[in-house]
mmCIF file of C-alpha atoms in Angstrom:
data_model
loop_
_atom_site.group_PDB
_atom_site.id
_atom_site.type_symbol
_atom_site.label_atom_id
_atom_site.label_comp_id
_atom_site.label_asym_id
_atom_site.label_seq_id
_atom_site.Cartn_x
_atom_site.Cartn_y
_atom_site.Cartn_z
ATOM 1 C CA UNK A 576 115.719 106.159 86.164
ATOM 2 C CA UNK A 577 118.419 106.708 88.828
ATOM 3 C CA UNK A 578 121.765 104.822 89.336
ATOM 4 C CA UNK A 579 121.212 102.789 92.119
ATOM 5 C CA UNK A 580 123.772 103.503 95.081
ATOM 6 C CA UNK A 581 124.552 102.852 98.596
ATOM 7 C CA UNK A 582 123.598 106.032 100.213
ATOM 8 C CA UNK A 583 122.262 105.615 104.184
ATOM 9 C CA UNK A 584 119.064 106.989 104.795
ATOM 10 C CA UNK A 585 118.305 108.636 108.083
ATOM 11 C CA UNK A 586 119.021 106.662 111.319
ATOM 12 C CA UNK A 587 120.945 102.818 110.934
ATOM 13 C CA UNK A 588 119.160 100.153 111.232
ATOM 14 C CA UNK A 589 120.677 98.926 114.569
ATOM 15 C CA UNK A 590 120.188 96.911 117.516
ATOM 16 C CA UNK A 591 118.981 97.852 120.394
ATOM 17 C CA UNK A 592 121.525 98.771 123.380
ATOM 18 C CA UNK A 593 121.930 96.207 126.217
ATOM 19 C CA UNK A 594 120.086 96.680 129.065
ATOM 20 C CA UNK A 595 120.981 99.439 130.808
ATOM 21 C CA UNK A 596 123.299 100.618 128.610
ATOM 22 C CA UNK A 597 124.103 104.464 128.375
ATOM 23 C CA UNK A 598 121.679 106.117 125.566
ATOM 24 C CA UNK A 599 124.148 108.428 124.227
ATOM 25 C CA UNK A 600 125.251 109.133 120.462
ATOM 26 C CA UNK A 601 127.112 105.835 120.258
ATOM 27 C CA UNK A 602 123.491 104.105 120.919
ATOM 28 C CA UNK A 603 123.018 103.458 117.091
ATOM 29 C CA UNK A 604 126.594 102.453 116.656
ATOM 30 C CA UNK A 605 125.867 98.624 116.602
ATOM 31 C CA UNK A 606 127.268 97.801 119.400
ATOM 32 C CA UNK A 607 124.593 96.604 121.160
ATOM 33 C CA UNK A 608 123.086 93.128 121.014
ATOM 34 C CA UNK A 609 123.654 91.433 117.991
ATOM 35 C CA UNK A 610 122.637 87.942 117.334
ATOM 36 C CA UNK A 611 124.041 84.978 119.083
ATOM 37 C CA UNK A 612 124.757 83.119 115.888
ATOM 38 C CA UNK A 613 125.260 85.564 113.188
ATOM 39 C CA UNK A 614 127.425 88.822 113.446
ATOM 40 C CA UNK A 615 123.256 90.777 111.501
ATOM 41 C CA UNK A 616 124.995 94.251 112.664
ATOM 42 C CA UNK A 617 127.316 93.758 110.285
ATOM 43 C CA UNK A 618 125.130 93.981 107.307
ATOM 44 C CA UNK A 619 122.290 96.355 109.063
ATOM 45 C CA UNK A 620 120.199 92.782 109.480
ATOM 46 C CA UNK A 621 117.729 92.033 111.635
ATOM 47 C CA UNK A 622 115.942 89.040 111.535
ATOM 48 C CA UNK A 623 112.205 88.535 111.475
ATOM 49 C CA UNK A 624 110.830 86.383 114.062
ATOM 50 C CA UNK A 625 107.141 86.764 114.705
ATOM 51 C CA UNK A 626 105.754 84.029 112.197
ATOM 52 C CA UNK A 627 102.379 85.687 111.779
ATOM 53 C CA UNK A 628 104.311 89.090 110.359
ATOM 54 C CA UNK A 629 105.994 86.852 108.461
ATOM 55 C CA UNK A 630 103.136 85.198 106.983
ATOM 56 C CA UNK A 631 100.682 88.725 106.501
ATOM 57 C CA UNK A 632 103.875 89.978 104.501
ATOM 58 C CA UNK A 633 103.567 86.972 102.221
ATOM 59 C CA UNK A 634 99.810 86.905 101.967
ATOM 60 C CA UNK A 635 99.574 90.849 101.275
ATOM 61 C CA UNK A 636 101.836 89.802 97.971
ATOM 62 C CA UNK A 637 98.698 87.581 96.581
ATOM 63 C CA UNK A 638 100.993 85.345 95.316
ATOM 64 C CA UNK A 639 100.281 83.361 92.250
ATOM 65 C CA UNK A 640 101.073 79.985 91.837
ATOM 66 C CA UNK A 641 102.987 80.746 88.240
ATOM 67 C CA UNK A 642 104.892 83.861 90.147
ATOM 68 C CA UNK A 643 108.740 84.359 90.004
ATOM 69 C CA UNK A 644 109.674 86.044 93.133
ATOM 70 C CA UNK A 645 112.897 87.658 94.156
ATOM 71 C CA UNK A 646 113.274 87.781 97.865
ATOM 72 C CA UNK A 647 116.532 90.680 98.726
ATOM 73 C CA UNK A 648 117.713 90.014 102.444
ATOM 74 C CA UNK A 649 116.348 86.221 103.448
ATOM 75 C CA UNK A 650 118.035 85.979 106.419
ATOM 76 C CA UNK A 651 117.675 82.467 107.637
ATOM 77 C CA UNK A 652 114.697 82.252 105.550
ATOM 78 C CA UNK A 653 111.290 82.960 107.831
ATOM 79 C CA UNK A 654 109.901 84.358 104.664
ATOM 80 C CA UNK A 655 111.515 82.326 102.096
ATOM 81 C CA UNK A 656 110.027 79.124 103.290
ATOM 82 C CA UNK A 657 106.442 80.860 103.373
ATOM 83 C CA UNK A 658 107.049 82.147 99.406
ATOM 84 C CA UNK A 659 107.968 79.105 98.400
ATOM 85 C CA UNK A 660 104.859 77.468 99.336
ATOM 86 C CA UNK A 661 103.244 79.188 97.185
ATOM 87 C CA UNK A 662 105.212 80.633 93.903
ATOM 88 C CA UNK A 663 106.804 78.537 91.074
ATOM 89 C CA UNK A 664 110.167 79.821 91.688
ATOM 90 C CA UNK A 665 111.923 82.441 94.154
ATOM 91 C CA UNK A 666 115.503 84.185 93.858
ATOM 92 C CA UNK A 667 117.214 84.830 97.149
ATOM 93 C CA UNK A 668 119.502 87.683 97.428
ATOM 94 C CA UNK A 669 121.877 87.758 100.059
ATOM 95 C CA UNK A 670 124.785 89.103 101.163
ATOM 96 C CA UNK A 671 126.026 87.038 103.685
ATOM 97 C CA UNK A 672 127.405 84.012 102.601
ATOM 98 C CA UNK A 673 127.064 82.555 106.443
ATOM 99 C CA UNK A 674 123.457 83.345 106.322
ATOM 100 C CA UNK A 675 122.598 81.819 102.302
ATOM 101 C CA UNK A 676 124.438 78.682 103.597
ATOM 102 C CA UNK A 677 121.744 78.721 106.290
ATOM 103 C CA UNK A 678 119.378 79.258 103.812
ATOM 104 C CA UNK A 679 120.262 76.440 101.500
ATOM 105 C CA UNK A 680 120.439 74.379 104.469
ATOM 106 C CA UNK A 681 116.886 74.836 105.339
ATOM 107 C CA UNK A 682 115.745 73.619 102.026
ATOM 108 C CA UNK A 683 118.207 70.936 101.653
ATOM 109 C CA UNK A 684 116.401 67.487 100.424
ATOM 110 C CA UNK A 685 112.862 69.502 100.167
ATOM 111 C CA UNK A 686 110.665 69.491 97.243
ATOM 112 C CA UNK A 687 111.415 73.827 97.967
ATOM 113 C CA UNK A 688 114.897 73.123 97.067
ATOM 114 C CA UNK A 689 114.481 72.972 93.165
ATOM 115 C CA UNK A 690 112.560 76.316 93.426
ATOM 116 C CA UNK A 691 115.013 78.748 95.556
ATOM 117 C CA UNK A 692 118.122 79.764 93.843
ATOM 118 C CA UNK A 693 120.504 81.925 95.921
ATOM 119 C CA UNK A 694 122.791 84.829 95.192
ATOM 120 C CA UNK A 695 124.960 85.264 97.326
ATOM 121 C CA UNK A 696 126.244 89.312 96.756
ATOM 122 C CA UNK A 697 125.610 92.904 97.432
ATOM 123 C CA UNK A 698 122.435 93.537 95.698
ATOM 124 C CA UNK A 699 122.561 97.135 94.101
ATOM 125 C CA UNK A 700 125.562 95.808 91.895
ATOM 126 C CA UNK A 701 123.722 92.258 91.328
ATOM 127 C CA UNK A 702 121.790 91.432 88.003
ATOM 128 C CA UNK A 703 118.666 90.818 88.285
ATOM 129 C CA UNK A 704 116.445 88.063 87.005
ATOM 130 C CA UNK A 705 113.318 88.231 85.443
ATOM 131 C CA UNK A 706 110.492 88.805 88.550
ATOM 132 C CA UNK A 707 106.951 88.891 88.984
ATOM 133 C CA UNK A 708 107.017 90.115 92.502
ATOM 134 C CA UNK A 709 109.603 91.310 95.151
ATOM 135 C CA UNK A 710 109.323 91.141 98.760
ATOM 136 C CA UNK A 711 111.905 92.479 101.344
ATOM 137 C CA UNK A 712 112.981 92.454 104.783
ATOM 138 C CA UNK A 713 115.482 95.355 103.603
ATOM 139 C CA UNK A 714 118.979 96.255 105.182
ATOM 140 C CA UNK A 715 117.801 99.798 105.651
ATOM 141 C CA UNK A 716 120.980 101.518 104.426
ATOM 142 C CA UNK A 717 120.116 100.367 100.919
ATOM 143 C CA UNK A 718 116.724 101.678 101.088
ATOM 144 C CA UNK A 719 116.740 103.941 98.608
ATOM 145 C CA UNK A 720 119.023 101.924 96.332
ATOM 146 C CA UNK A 721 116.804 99.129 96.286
ATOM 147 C CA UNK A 722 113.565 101.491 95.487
ATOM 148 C CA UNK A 723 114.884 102.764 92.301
ATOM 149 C CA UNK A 724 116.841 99.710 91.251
ATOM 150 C CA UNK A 725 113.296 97.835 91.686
ATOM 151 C CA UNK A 726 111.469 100.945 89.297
ATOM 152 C CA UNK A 727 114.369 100.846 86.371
ATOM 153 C CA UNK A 728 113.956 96.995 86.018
ATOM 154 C CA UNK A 729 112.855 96.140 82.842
ATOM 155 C CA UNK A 730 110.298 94.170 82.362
ATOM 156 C CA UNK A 731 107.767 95.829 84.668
ATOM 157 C CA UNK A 732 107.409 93.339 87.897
ATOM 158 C CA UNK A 733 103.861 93.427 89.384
ATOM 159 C CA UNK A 734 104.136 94.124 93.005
ATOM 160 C CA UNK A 735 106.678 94.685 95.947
ATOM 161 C CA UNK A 736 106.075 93.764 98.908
ATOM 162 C CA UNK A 737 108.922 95.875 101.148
ATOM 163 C CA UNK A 738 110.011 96.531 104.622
ATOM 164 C CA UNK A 739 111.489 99.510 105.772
ATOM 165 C CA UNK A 740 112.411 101.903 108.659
ATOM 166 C CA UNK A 741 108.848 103.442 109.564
ATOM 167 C CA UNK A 742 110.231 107.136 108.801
ATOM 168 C CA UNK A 743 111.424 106.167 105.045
ATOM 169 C CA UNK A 744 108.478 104.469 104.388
ATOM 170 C CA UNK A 745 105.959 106.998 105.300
ATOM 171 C CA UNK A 746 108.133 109.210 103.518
ATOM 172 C CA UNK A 747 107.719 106.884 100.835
ATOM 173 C CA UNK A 748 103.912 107.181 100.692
ATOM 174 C CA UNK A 749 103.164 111.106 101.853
ATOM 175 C CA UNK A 750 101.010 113.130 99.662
ATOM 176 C CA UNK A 751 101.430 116.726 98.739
ATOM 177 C CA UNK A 752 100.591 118.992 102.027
ATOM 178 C CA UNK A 753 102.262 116.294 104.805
ATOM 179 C CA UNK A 754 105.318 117.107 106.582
ATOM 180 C CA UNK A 755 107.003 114.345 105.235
ATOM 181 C CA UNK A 756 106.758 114.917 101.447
ATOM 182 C CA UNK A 757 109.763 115.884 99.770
ATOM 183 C CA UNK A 758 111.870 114.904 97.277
ATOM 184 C CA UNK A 759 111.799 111.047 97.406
ATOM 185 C CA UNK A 760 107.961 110.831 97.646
ATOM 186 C CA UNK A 761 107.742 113.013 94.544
ATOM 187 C CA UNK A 762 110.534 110.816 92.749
ATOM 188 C CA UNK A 763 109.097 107.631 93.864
ATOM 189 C CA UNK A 764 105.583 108.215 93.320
ATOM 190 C CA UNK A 765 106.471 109.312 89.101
ATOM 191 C CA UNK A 766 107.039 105.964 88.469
ATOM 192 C CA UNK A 767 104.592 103.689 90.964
ATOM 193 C CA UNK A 768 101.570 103.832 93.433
ATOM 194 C CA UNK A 769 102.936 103.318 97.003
ATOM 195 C CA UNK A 770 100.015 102.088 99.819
ATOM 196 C CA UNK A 771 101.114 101.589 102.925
ATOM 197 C CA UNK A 772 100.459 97.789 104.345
ATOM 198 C CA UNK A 773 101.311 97.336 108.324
ATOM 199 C CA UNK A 774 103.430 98.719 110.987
ATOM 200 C CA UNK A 775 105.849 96.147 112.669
ATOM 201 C CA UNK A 776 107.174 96.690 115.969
ATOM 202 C CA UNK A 777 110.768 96.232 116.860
ATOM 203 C CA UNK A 778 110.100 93.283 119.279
ATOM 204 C CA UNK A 779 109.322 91.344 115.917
ATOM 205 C CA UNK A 780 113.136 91.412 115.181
ATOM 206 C CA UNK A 781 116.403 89.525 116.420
ATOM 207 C CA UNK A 782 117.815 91.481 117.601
ATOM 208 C CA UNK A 783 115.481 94.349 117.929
ATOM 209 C CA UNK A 784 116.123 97.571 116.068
ATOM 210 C CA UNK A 785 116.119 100.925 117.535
ATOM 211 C CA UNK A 786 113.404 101.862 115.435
ATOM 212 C CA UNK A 787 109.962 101.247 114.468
ATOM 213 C CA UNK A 788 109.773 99.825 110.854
ATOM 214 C CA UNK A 789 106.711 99.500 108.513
ATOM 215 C CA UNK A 790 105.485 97.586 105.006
ATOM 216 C CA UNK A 791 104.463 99.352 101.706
ATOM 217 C CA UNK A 792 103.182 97.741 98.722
ATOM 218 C CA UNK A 793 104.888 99.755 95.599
ATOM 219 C CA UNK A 794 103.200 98.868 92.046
ATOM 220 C CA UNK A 795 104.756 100.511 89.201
ATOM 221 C CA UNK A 796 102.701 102.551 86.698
ATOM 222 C CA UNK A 797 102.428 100.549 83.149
ATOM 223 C CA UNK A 798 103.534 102.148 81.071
ATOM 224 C CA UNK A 799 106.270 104.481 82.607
ATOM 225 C CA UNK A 800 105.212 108.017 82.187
ATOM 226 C CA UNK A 801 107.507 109.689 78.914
ATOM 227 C CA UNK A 802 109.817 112.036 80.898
ATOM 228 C CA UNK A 803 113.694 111.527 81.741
ATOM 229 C CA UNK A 804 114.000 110.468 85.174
ATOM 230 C CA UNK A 805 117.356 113.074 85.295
ATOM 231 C CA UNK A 806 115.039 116.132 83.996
ATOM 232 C CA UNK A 807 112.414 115.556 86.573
ATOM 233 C CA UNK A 808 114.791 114.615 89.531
ATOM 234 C CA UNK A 809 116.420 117.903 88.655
ATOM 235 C CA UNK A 810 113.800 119.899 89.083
ATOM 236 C CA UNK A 811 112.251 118.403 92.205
ATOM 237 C CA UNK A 812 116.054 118.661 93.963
ATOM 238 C CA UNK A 813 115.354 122.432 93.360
ATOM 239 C CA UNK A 814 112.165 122.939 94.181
ATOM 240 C CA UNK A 815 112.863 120.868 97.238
ATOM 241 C CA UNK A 816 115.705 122.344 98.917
ATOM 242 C CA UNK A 817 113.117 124.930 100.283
ATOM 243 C CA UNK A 818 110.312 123.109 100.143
ATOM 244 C CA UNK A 819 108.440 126.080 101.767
ATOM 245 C CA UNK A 820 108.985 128.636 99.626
ATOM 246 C CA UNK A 821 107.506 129.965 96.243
ATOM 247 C CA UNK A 822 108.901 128.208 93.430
ATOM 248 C CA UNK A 823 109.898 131.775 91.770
ATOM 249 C CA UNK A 824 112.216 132.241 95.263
ATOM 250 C CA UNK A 825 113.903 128.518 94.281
ATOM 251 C CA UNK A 826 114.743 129.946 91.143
ATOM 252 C CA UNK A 827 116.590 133.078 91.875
ATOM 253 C CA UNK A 828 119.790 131.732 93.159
ATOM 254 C CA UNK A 829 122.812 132.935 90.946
ATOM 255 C CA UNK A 830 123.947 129.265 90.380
ATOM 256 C CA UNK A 831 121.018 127.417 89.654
ATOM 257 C CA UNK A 832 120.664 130.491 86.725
ATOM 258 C CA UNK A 833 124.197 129.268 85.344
ATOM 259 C CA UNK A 834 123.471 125.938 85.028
ATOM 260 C CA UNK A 835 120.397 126.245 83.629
ATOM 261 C CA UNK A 836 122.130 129.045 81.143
ATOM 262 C CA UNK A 837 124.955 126.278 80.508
ATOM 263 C CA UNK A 838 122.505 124.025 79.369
ATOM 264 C CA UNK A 839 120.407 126.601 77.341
ATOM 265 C CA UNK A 840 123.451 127.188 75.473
ATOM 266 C CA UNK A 841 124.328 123.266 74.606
ATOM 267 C CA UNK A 842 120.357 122.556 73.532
ATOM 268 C CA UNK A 843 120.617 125.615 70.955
ATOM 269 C CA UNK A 844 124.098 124.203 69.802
ATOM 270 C CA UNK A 845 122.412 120.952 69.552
ATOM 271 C CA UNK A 846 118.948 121.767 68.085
ATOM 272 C CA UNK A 847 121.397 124.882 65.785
ATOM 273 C CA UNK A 848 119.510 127.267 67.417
ATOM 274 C CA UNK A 849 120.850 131.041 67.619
ATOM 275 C CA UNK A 850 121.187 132.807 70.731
ATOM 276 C CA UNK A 851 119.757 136.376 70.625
ATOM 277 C CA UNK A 852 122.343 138.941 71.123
ATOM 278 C CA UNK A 853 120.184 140.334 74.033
ATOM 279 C CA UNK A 854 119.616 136.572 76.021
ATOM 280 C CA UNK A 855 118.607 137.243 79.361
ATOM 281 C CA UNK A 856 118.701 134.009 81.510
ATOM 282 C CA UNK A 857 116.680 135.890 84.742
ATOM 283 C CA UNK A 858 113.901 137.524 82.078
ATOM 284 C CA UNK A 859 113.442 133.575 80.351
ATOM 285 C CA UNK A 860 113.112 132.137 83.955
ATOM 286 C CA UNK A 861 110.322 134.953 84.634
ATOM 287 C CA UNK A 862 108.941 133.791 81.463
ATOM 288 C CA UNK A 863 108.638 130.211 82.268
ATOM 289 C CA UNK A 864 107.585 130.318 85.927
ATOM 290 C CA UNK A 865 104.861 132.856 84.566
ATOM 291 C CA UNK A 866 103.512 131.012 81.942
ATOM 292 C CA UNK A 867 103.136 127.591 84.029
ATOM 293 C CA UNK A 868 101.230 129.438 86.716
ATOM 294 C CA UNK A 869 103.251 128.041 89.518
ATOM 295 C CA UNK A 870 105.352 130.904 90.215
ATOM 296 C CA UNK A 871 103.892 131.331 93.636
ATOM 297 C CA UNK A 872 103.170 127.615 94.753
ATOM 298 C CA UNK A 873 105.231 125.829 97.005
ATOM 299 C CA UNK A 874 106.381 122.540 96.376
ATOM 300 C CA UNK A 875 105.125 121.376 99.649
ATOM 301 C CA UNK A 876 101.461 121.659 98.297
ATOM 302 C CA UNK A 877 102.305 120.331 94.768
ATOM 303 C CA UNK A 878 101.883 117.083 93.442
ATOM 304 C CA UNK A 879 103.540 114.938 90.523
ATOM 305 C CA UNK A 880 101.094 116.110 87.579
ATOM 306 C CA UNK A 881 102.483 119.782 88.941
ATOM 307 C CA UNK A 882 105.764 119.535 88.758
ATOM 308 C CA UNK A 883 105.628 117.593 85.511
ATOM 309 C CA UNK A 884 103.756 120.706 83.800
ATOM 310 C CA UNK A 885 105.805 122.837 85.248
ATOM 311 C CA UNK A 886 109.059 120.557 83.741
ATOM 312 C CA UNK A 887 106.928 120.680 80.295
ATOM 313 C CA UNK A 888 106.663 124.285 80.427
ATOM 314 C CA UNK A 889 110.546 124.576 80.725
ATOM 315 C CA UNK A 890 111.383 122.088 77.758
ATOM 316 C CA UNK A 891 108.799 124.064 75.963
ATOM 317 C CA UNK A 892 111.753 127.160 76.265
ATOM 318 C CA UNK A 893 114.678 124.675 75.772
ATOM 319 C CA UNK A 894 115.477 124.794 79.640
ATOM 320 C CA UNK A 895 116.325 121.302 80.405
ATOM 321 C CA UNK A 896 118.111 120.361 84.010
ATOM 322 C CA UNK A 897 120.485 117.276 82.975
#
């Protein structure tokens, strides 16, 4: 699986300009209104306050009343309080130390108080406990960090429950053929089935976004399929910088034939293979692409049973892409 990192994804998850406030490229600056007790721009958070979202996120987890939850970005706690009704235990994971004291205050002198334990941190580099399910109210720019943190956790959790900018999430769940597939819905989808759940509006926030945001449901596949997360992210990056084109056109570029020569070269050392005098890197690719039968498809119309033949078909030849 991938390191989790703190790459943005697309637009920031900002508030909304004051009212008539110039719309210019400093509108998603986070400068706008931010809210009146905590500094949320500061840590891309926006707080949920329609109760009835709050609650349809919760119920669309099916929480069980033996479930370990872990809970990333609680806020003040609008969902918290609503898991804790009805799990044995939930971890909180937040980064703000202003809002987990907010948190724990909530709960203070509650029966919920023995079941919510907070960590207070940045949650790519936190340690995770054991989980059953995960729900989020995510900081969008660690979308894609949390995603693939979530899928490398070990054990396998059951559900998560996550919400995200609409445009990330829909890129999260697009099939082969939609404008929107690419990379990330190919790497994503490998490892778990992604549905989406609702569409929340950005009047449901405090402060409101400048964006639209929407809730999948991600369940990883059990077991893990066999393949090297590295090998298959590989090729898809390939394939997927011209998503458009034929995959034999992704495969002619001088560089992408060096690397893939480079690591020809160290699997024969390894495996004490001999090179033939007469190697041809170009003539092997021709080879491969030929004998997987997706020399002319596009990886805009393939899915993730394509590309993993096609990755099979390359091992078969000793090409390997990490």
């Amino acid at each position: 699986m991938p390191r989790a990192t703190s790459e943005r994804f697309g637009h920031s998850h900002a508030p909304a300009p004051a009212p008539g406030a110039k719309k210019d490229r400093d509108s998603t600056s986070g400068k706008g209104a931010l809210n009146p007790i905590f500094n949320t721009a500061q840590f891309g958070q926006h707080i949920l306050k329609n109760p009835l979202v709050a609650q349809g996120i919760v119920d669309k987890a099916n929480l069980r009343a033996s479930d370990m939850v872990l809970e990333v970005g609680p806020g003040t706690g609008n969902l918290t309080v609503r898991i804790l009704e009805k799990c044995k235990h939930t971890t909180a994971v937040e980064m703000d130390p202003r809002m987990a004291a907010e948190l724990s205050k909530r709960v203070q002198g509650k029966p919920e108080q023995r079941k919510l334990d907070i960590i207070v941190g940045d949650f790519v580099k936190t340690e995770l406990p054991y989980f059953d399910v995960c729900i989020s109210n995510t900081p969008y720019q660690i979308s894609s960090p949390l995603v693939f943190k979530l899928l490398s956790q070990r054990p396998i959790f059951r559900v998560a429950i996550l919400m995200f900018q609409r445009e990330f999430a829909m890129r999260l769940v697009a099939r082969p053929g939609d404008n929107l597939w690419n990379r990330l819905s190919a790497n994503v989808q490998l490892y778990a089935k992604v549905d989406h759940v609702m569409k929340v509006g950005r009047n449901n926030f405090r402060p409101p976004p400048l964006v639209e945001s929407s809730v999948v449901r991600i369940c990883p596949i059990d077991p893990p399929p066999p393949v090297a997360f590295a090998e298959f992210d590989g090729l898809t990056r390939i394939l997927f910088s011209r998503k458009n084109k034929i995959v034999r056109s992704n495969f002619q570029s001088k560089g992408i034939e060096q690397m893939l020569e480079s690591n020809y070269k160290a699997w024969c050392a390894q495996e004490e293979k001999l090179i033939p005098a007469d190697f041809d890197m170009s003539q092997l690719l021709g080879q491969v692409l030929e004998e997987s039968g997706f020399a002319e498809s596009r990886a805009s119309k393939m899915d993730v049973d394509d590309f993993l033949k096609l990755l099979t078909v390359f091992h078969k030849y000793g090409l390997h892409f990490a």
